[in-house]
CSV table of C-alpha atoms in Angstrom, one decimal:
chain,number,residue,atom,x,y,z
A,565,MET,CA,50.9,-46.6,2.9
A,566,SER,CA,48.4,-48.3,0.6
A,567,ARG,CA,48.0,-52.0,0.5
A,568,GLU,CA,47.9,-53.6,-2.9
A,569,ALA,CA,45.4,-56.4,-3.5
A,570,ALA,CA,46.9,-59.9,-3.5
A,571,PRO,CA,47.2,-61.3,-7.0
A,572,PRO,CA,44.7,-64.0,-7.9
A,573,ARG,CA,45.7,-67.7,-8.0
A,574,LEU,CA,45.5,-69.5,-11.3
A,575,LEU,CA,43.3,-72.6,-11.5
A,576,THR,CA,44.8,-74.6,-14.4
A,577,ALA,CA,43.7,-77.6,-16.5
A,578,GLY,CA,46.5,-78.5,-18.7
A,579,ARG,CA,47.5,-75.9,-21.2
A,580,ALA,CA,44.0,-75.1,-22.3
A,581,LEU,CA,42.7,-73.3,-19.2
A,582,ALA,CA,44.3,-70.9,-16.8
A,583,LEU,CA,41.5,-69.3,-14.7
A,584,PRO,CA,42.4,-66.6,-12.2
A,585,VAL,CA,40.8,-67.4,-8.8
A,586,ASN,CA,40.5,-64.7,-6.1
A,587,VAL,CA,39.6,-66.2,-2.8
A,588,ARG,CA,37.7,-63.1,-1.7
A,589,ALA,CA,35.8,-63.2,-5.0
A,590,VAL,CA,34.8,-66.8,-4.4
A,591,VAL,CA,33.4,-65.9,-0.9
A,592,ILE,CA,31.5,-62.9,-2.3
A,593,GLY,CA,30.3,-65.1,-5.2
A,594,LEU,CA,28.8,-67.6,-2.8
A,595,LEU,CA,27.1,-64.9,-0.9
A,596,THR,CA,25.8,-63.4,-4.1
A,597,LEU,CA,24.5,-66.9,-5.1
A,598,LEU,CA,22.6,-67.2,-1.8
A,599,LEU,CA,21.1,-63.7,-2.3
A,600,LEU,CA,20.1,-64.7,-5.8
A,601,LEU,CA,18.4,-67.9,-4.4
A,602,ALA,CA,16.5,-65.7,-1.9
A,603,ALA,CA,15.4,-63.3,-4.6
A,604,ALA,CA,14.2,-66.2,-6.7
A,605,VAL,CA,12.2,-67.6,-3.8
A,606,ALA,CA,10.7,-64.2,-3.2
A,607,THR,CA,9.8,-63.9,-6.9
A,608,LEU,CA,7.8,-67.1,-6.8
A,609,SER,CA,6.2,-66.6,-3.4
A,610,MET,CA,5.4,-62.9,-3.0
A,611,GLY,CA,2.1,-61.3,-4.0
A,612,ARG,CA,-1.5,-62.4,-4.3
A,613,LEU,CA,-0.7,-65.1,-6.8
A,614,GLY,CA,2.5,-66.2,-5.2
A,615,ILE,CA,3.1,-69.8,-4.1
A,616,PRO,CA,3.1,-70.1,-0.3
A,617,LEU,CA,6.7,-70.0,1.0
A,618,ALA,CA,6.4,-73.4,2.7
A,619,ASP,CA,5.3,-74.9,-0.6
A,620,VAL,CA,7.9,-73.4,-2.9
A,621,ALA,CA,10.5,-76.2,-2.7
A,622,GLY,CA,7.8,-78.9,-3.2
A,623,ALA,CA,6.4,-77.1,-6.2
A,624,VAL,CA,9.8,-76.5,-7.8
A,625,PHE,CA,10.8,-80.2,-7.5
A,626,GLY,CA,7.6,-81.6,-9.1
A,627,GLY,CA,4.8,-81.2,-6.7
A,628,ALA,CA,3.0,-78.2,-8.3
A,629,ASP,CA,-0.7,-78.4,-9.4
A,630,GLY,CA,-3.6,-76.1,-9.9
A,631,LYS,CA,-2.7,-72.5,-9.1
A,632,GLU,CA,0.8,-73.3,-8.1
A,633,GLU,CA,1.4,-75.1,-11.4
A,634,PHE,CA,0.1,-72.1,-13.3
A,635,VAL,CA,2.4,-69.7,-11.4
A,636,LEU,CA,5.4,-71.9,-11.8
A,637,GLU,CA,5.0,-73.1,-15.4
A,638,ARG,CA,3.5,-70.0,-17.0
A,639,LEU,CA,3.3,-66.9,-14.9
A,640,ARG,CA,6.6,-66.5,-13.0
A,641,GLY,CA,8.7,-69.6,-13.6
A,642,PRO,CA,9.8,-68.8,-17.2
A,643,ARG,CA,10.1,-65.1,-16.3
A,644,LEU,CA,12.5,-65.9,-13.4
A,645,VAL,CA,14.6,-68.3,-15.4
A,646,VAL,CA,14.9,-65.8,-18.3
A,647,GLY,CA,15.8,-63.1,-15.9
A,648,ILE,CA,18.6,-65.0,-14.2
A,649,ALA,CA,20.2,-66.0,-17.5
A,650,THR,CA,19.7,-62.5,-19.1
A,651,GLY,CA,21.2,-60.8,-16.1
A,652,ALA,CA,24.1,-63.2,-16.1
A,653,ALA,CA,24.7,-62.7,-19.8
A,654,LEU,CA,24.6,-58.9,-19.5
A,655,GLY,CA,27.0,-58.9,-16.5
A,656,LEU,CA,29.4,-61.2,-18.3
A,657,SER,CA,29.2,-59.1,-21.5
A,658,GLY,CA,30.0,-56.0,-19.6
A,659,ALA,CA,32.9,-57.6,-17.8
A,660,LEU,CA,34.4,-58.7,-21.1
A,661,PHE,CA,34.0,-55.3,-22.7
A,662,GLN,CA,35.3,-53.3,-19.8
A,663,SER,CA,38.3,-55.6,-19.5
A,664,VAL,CA,39.4,-55.1,-23.1
A,665,THR,CA,38.7,-51.3,-23.2
A,666,ARG,CA,40.3,-50.9,-19.7
A,667,ASN,CA,37.5,-48.4,-19.0
A,668,PRO,CA,34.7,-48.5,-16.5
A,669,LEU,CA,32.5,-46.7,-19.0
A,670,GLY,CA,33.3,-49.2,-21.8
A,671,SER,CA,30.0,-51.0,-21.4
A,672,PRO,CA,27.8,-52.4,-24.2
A,673,ASP,CA,25.1,-50.0,-22.9
A,674,VAL,CA,27.1,-46.9,-23.2
A,675,ILE,CA,28.8,-47.5,-26.6
A,676,GLY,CA,25.7,-48.6,-28.4
A,677,LEU,CA,25.8,-52.4,-28.5
A,678,GLY,CA,22.5,-52.8,-26.7
A,679,ALA,CA,20.8,-50.0,-28.8
A,680,GLY,CA,22.1,-51.6,-32.0
A,681,ALA,CA,20.9,-55.0,-31.0
A,682,GLY,CA,17.5,-53.5,-30.2
A,683,ALA,CA,17.3,-51.8,-33.6
A,684,GLY,CA,18.2,-55.1,-35.3
A,685,ALA,CA,15.6,-56.9,-33.3
A,686,ALA,CA,13.0,-54.3,-34.1
A,687,VAL,CA,13.7,-54.6,-37.8
A,688,ALA,CA,13.5,-58.4,-37.7
A,689,ALA,CA,10.3,-58.4,-35.6
A,690,LEU,CA,8.4,-55.6,-37.4
A,691,MET,CA,9.8,-55.0,-40.9
A,692,LEU,CA,10.8,-58.6,-41.7
A,693,PRO,CA,8.4,-60.8,-39.7
A,694,GLY,CA,8.8,-64.5,-40.5
A,695,THR,CA,11.8,-63.7,-42.7
A,696,LEU,CA,14.6,-63.0,-40.2
A,697,PRO,CA,14.5,-64.5,-36.7
A,698,VAL,CA,14.7,-61.9,-34.0
A,699,PRO,CA,17.9,-63.3,-32.4
A,700,VAL,CA,19.6,-63.1,-35.8
A,701,GLY,CA,18.4,-59.5,-36.3
A,702,ALA,CA,19.7,-58.6,-32.8
A,703,VAL,CA,23.1,-60.1,-33.5
A,704,ALA,CA,23.3,-58.3,-36.8
A,705,GLY,CA,22.3,-55.0,-35.3
A,706,ALA,CA,24.8,-55.3,-32.5
A,707,ALA,CA,27.6,-56.2,-34.9
A,708,LEU,CA,26.8,-53.3,-37.2
A,709,ALA,CA,26.7,-50.8,-34.2
A,710,MET,CA,30.1,-52.1,-33.0
A,711,ALA,CA,31.5,-51.8,-36.5
A,712,LEU,CA,30.4,-48.2,-36.7
A,713,VAL,CA,31.9,-47.4,-33.4
A,714,TYR,CA,35.2,-49.1,-34.3
A,715,VAL,CA,35.4,-47.1,-37.6
A,716,SER,CA,34.2,-43.8,-36.1
A,717,THR,CA,36.9,-43.6,-33.4
A,718,GLY,CA,39.8,-43.8,-35.9
A,719,THR,CA,41.7,-45.9,-33.4
A,720,GLY,CA,39.5,-48.9,-32.9
A,721,PHE,CA,38.9,-49.7,-29.3
A,722,ARG,CA,42.2,-48.3,-28.0
A,723,SER,CA,41.1,-44.8,-27.1
A,724,PRO,CA,38.6,-44.8,-24.2
A,725,GLY,CA,37.5,-41.2,-24.6
A,726,ARG,CA,36.8,-41.5,-28.4
A,727,LEU,CA,35.2,-44.9,-27.8
A,728,ILE,CA,32.6,-43.4,-25.4
A,729,VAL,CA,31.9,-40.3,-27.6
A,730,ALA,CA,31.5,-42.5,-30.7
A,731,GLY,CA,29.4,-45.0,-28.8
A,732,ILE,CA,27.0,-42.4,-27.5
A,733,GLY,CA,26.5,-41.1,-31.1
A,734,VAL,CA,25.9,-44.6,-32.5
A,735,ALA,CA,23.5,-45.5,-29.6
A,736,THR,CA,21.5,-42.3,-30.3
A,737,MET,CA,21.3,-43.1,-34.0
A,738,ALA,CA,20.3,-46.7,-33.2
A,739,THR,CA,17.6,-45.6,-30.8
A,740,ALA,CA,16.2,-43.0,-33.3
A,741,PHE,CA,16.1,-45.7,-36.0
A,742,THR,CA,14.3,-48.1,-33.6
A,743,GLN,CA,11.7,-45.5,-32.9
A,744,TYR,CA,11.3,-44.9,-36.7
A,745,VAL,CA,10.7,-48.6,-37.2
A,746,VAL,CA,8.1,-48.7,-34.4
A,747,TYR,CA,6.2,-45.8,-35.9
A,748,ALA,CA,6.5,-47.0,-39.5
A,749,VAL,CA,4.6,-50.2,-38.9
A,750,GLU,CA,1.0,-50.9,-37.9
A,751,ARG,CA,0.2,-49.3,-34.6
A,752,ASP,CA,-1.0,-52.5,-32.8
A,753,ARG,CA,2.2,-54.3,-33.7
A,754,ALA,CA,4.3,-51.3,-32.6
A,755,THR,CA,2.4,-51.1,-29.3
A,756,ALA,CA,3.1,-54.8,-28.6
A,757,LEU,CA,6.8,-54.1,-29.1
A,758,THR,CA,7.0,-51.0,-26.8
A,759,ALA,CA,7.6,-53.0,-23.6
A,760,TYR,CA,10.2,-55.1,-25.4
A,761,LEU,CA,12.1,-52.0,-26.5
A,762,ASN,CA,12.2,-50.7,-22.9
A,763,GLY,CA,13.4,-54.1,-21.6
A,764,SER,CA,10.8,-56.5,-20.2
A,765,LEU,CA,10.6,-59.9,-18.7
A,766,ALA,CA,6.8,-60.0,-18.7
A,767,ALA,CA,5.1,-62.9,-20.5
A,768,ARG,CA,8.3,-64.8,-21.2
A,769,SER,CA,8.1,-68.4,-22.3
A,770,TRP,CA,10.2,-71.5,-21.8
A,771,ASP,CA,11.3,-71.1,-25.4
A,772,ASP,CA,12.8,-67.7,-24.4
A,773,ALA,CA,14.5,-69.4,-21.5
A,774,THR,CA,16.0,-72.0,-23.7
A,775,THR,CA,17.3,-69.4,-26.1
A,776,ILE,CA,19.2,-67.3,-23.6
A,777,TRP,CA,20.5,-70.3,-21.6
A,778,VAL,CA,21.9,-71.9,-24.7
A,779,VAL,CA,23.7,-68.6,-25.6
A,780,LEU,CA,25.0,-68.4,-22.0
A,781,LEU,CA,26.1,-72.0,-21.7
A,782,VAL,CA,27.9,-71.8,-25.1
A,783,VAL,CA,29.7,-68.5,-24.6
A,784,ALA,CA,30.6,-68.8,-20.8
A,785,PRO,CA,33.1,-71.6,-21.3
A,786,LEU,CA,34.7,-69.7,-24.2
A,787,ALA,CA,34.9,-66.6,-22.0
A,788,ALA,CA,36.5,-68.7,-19.2
A,789,LEU,CA,39.2,-69.8,-21.7
A,790,LEU,CA,40.0,-66.1,-22.3
A,791,ALA,CA,40.1,-65.2,-18.6
A,792,GLY,CA,43.8,-65.7,-18.1
A,793,ARG,CA,44.7,-63.7,-21.2
A,794,LEU,CA,42.3,-60.9,-20.2
A,795,HIS,CA,44.0,-60.6,-16.9
A,796,ILE,CA,47.5,-60.4,-18.6
A,797,ALA,CA,46.2,-58.0,-21.3
A,798,GLU,CA,45.1,-55.5,-18.6
A,799,MET,CA,48.8,-54.9,-17.9
A,800,GLY,CA,49.3,-53.4,-21.3
A,801,ASP,CA,49.7,-54.6,-24.9
A,802,GLU,CA,53.5,-54.7,-24.9
A,803,LEU,CA,53.8,-56.8,-21.8
A,804,ALA,CA,50.9,-59.0,-22.8
A,805,ALA,CA,52.4,-59.7,-26.2
A,806,ALA,CA,55.7,-60.5,-24.6
A,807,LEU,CA,53.9,-63.0,-22.3
A,808,GLY,CA,52.2,-64.7,-25.2
A,809,ALA,CA,48.7,-63.4,-24.5
A,810,GLU,CA,48.1,-62.1,-28.1
A,811,PRO,CA,46.3,-58.9,-26.9
A,812,GLN,CA,44.9,-58.0,-30.3
A,813,ARG,CA,43.4,-61.4,-30.9
A,814,THR,CA,42.2,-61.6,-27.3
A,815,ARG,CA,40.5,-58.2,-27.6
A,816,ALA,CA,38.8,-59.2,-30.8
A,817,LEU,CA,37.5,-62.5,-29.4
A,818,ALA,CA,36.3,-60.8,-26.2
A,819,VAL,CA,34.4,-58.2,-28.2
A,820,VAL,CA,32.7,-60.9,-30.3
A,821,LEU,CA,31.7,-62.9,-27.2
A,822,SER,CA,30.3,-59.7,-25.6
A,823,ILE,CA,28.3,-58.9,-28.7
A,824,VAL,CA,26.8,-62.4,-28.8
A,825,LEU,CA,25.9,-62.3,-25.1
A,826,SER,CA,24.3,-58.9,-25.4
A,827,ALA,CA,22.4,-59.8,-28.5
A,828,GLY,CA,21.1,-63.0,-26.9
A,829,ALA,CA,19.9,-61.0,-24.0
A,830,VAL,CA,18.2,-58.4,-26.2
A,831,SER,CA,16.5,-61.1,-28.3
A,832,VAL,CA,14.6,-62.5,-25.2
A,833,ALA,CA,14.2,-59.4,-23.0
A,834,GLY,CA,14.8,-56.3,-25.1
A,835,PRO,CA,17.6,-53.8,-24.4
A,836,VAL,CA,17.6,-53.9,-20.6
A,837,ALA,CA,19.8,-51.0,-19.7
A,838,PHE,CA,22.8,-50.6,-17.4
A,839,ILE,CA,23.1,-54.2,-16.0
A,840,ALA,CA,26.2,-54.7,-18.2
A,841,LEU,CA,27.6,-51.4,-16.9
A,842,THR,CA,27.1,-51.8,-13.2
A,843,ALA,CA,27.6,-55.5,-12.5
A,844,PRO,CA,31.3,-55.6,-13.4
A,845,GLN,CA,32.0,-52.4,-11.5
A,846,ILE,CA,30.2,-53.7,-8.4
A,847,ALA,CA,32.2,-57.0,-8.7
A,848,ARG,CA,35.5,-55.1,-9.0
A,849,ARG,CA,34.7,-52.9,-6.0
A,850,LEU,CA,33.6,-55.8,-3.8
A,851,THR,CA,36.7,-57.8,-4.5
A,852,GLY,CA,39.2,-54.9,-4.5
A,853,GLY,CA,41.3,-56.7,-7.0
A,854,SER,CA,42.2,-56.5,-10.7
A,855,GLY,CA,41.0,-58.7,-13.4
A,856,ALA,CA,37.8,-59.1,-15.3
A,857,HIS,CA,35.9,-61.0,-12.5
A,858,LEU,CA,33.8,-62.8,-15.1
A,859,THR,CA,31.9,-65.3,-12.9
A,860,LEU,CA,31.2,-62.7,-10.2
A,861,SER,CA,30.0,-60.2,-12.7
A,862,ALA,CA,27.6,-62.7,-14.2
A,863,LEU,CA,26.2,-63.6,-10.7
A,864,ILE,CA,25.8,-59.9,-9.8
A,865,GLY,CA,24.1,-59.2,-13.1
A,866,ALA,CA,21.6,-62.0,-12.5
A,867,LEU,CA,21.0,-60.7,-9.0
A,868,LEU,CA,20.4,-57.1,-10.1
A,869,LEU,CA,18.0,-58.1,-12.8
A,870,VAL,CA,16.0,-60.5,-10.7
A,871,LEU,CA,15.7,-57.8,-7.9
A,872,ALA,CA,14.7,-55.2,-10.4
A,873,ASP,CA,12.1,-57.5,-11.9
A,874,LEU,CA,10.8,-58.3,-8.4
A,875,ALA,CA,10.3,-54.6,-7.8
A,876,ALA,CA,8.6,-54.3,-11.1
A,877,GLN,CA,6.1,-57.0,-10.1
A,878,GLN,CA,5.5,-56.1,-6.5
A,879,LEU,CA,5.8,-52.4,-5.9
A,880,PRO,CA,2.3,-51.0,-5.5
A,881,PHE,CA,2.9,-47.8,-7.6
A,882,SER,CA,4.6,-49.5,-10.5
A,883,ASP,CA,1.6,-51.1,-12.2
A,884,ASN,CA,4.0,-53.8,-13.5
A,885,LEU,CA,6.3,-51.4,-15.4
A,886,PRO,CA,8.9,-53.0,-17.7
A,887,VAL,CA,12.0,-54.0,-15.7
A,888,GLY,CA,14.1,-51.8,-18.0
A,889,ILE,CA,12.5,-48.7,-16.5
A,890,TYR,CA,14.0,-49.6,-13.1
A,891,THR,CA,17.4,-50.5,-14.4
A,892,MET,CA,17.5,-47.3,-16.4
A,893,ALA,CA,16.7,-45.2,-13.3
A,894,LEU,CA,19.3,-46.8,-11.2
A,895,GLY,CA,21.9,-47.1,-14.0
A,896,GLY,CA,21.5,-43.4,-14.9
A,897,ILE,CA,22.5,-42.4,-11.4
A,898,TYR,CA,25.4,-44.8,-11.5
A,899,LEU,CA,26.5,-43.6,-14.9
A,900,GLY,CA,26.5,-40.0,-13.8
A,901,TYR,CA,28.7,-41.0,-10.8
A,902,LEU,CA,31.2,-42.8,-13.1
A,903,LEU,CA,31.3,-39.9,-15.6
A,904,MET,CA,32.1,-37.4,-12.9
A,905,ARG,CA,34.7,-39.8,-11.4
A,906,GLU,CA,36.5,-40.2,-14.8
A,907,TRP,CA,36.3,-36.5,-15.6
A,908,ARG,CA,38.0,-35.6,-12.3
A,909,LYS,CA,40.7,-38.0,-13.1
A,910,GLY,CA,41.2,-36.4,-16.5
A,911,ARG,CA,40.4,-39.5,-18.5
A,912,LEU,CA,37.6,-38.0,-20.5
């Protein structure tokens, strides 16, 4: 006899906030946070230019000078801070989207949101330099990609199978358009954008860190306000409507927040693949319960991206490859597993 997962408790603050709290998820979240801290320390301390482990804490809290100051303020510090926020934004974006589509394959990666944002960013950076900010171009590209997916399915976001097929088509067209933009402009400018289009954290600045952290800190509270409704909406539209969760409005708001998060991540790091797909799935499997697991998905997304970037920096055979190469390799394997799993269940 199978044992069902215990329903999450609700942490309420008046009528405005009803946040599902799963005790097991809280414990796993704390462990993930410790692992993220360890990965951050490793990022700052490993390698020839790393800060000695015993000096990391002192350097971070204001005691850095000379080489340590260079590593912390210019070489690895901004890169690490951008990586944490970008991974968290992608994990949260994926959790929102998978919750409203009720499909483990309903990720911004798979259905073209990331590719659309990348195309918009490429247009802003290469075809309209100085006219349209890259973050605005990324948001516009993501929104256009999602509009095309929504129209192409004929049923909006309600049919998981159609959503995936339409999304793959839109993602392919967006990627082709991005490549056209790259080859249509001056070669040196296109070459400079290559790492960005693969997803990269190299040479990030504190301005990039400010951009993605502002996006994350603005959107995350809004996502928390939706958490209770998302949990109810997973029970079905009819029941959710009867309970006052307004499923159609909740779904629309969650999609908009997912687009903003993914576009913000793309604007500072490029279309880093598969973090949005894998982080929510790992969160769900670790907790064994239902719900969107927004906070844990964000933490796992941050951990996955920081670990991938650590590998990109330190593995001897990588020659500092863009971090997106690593996430694509791992995510491709995971996507294949999910596709086979859904196909065997007859959902595709």
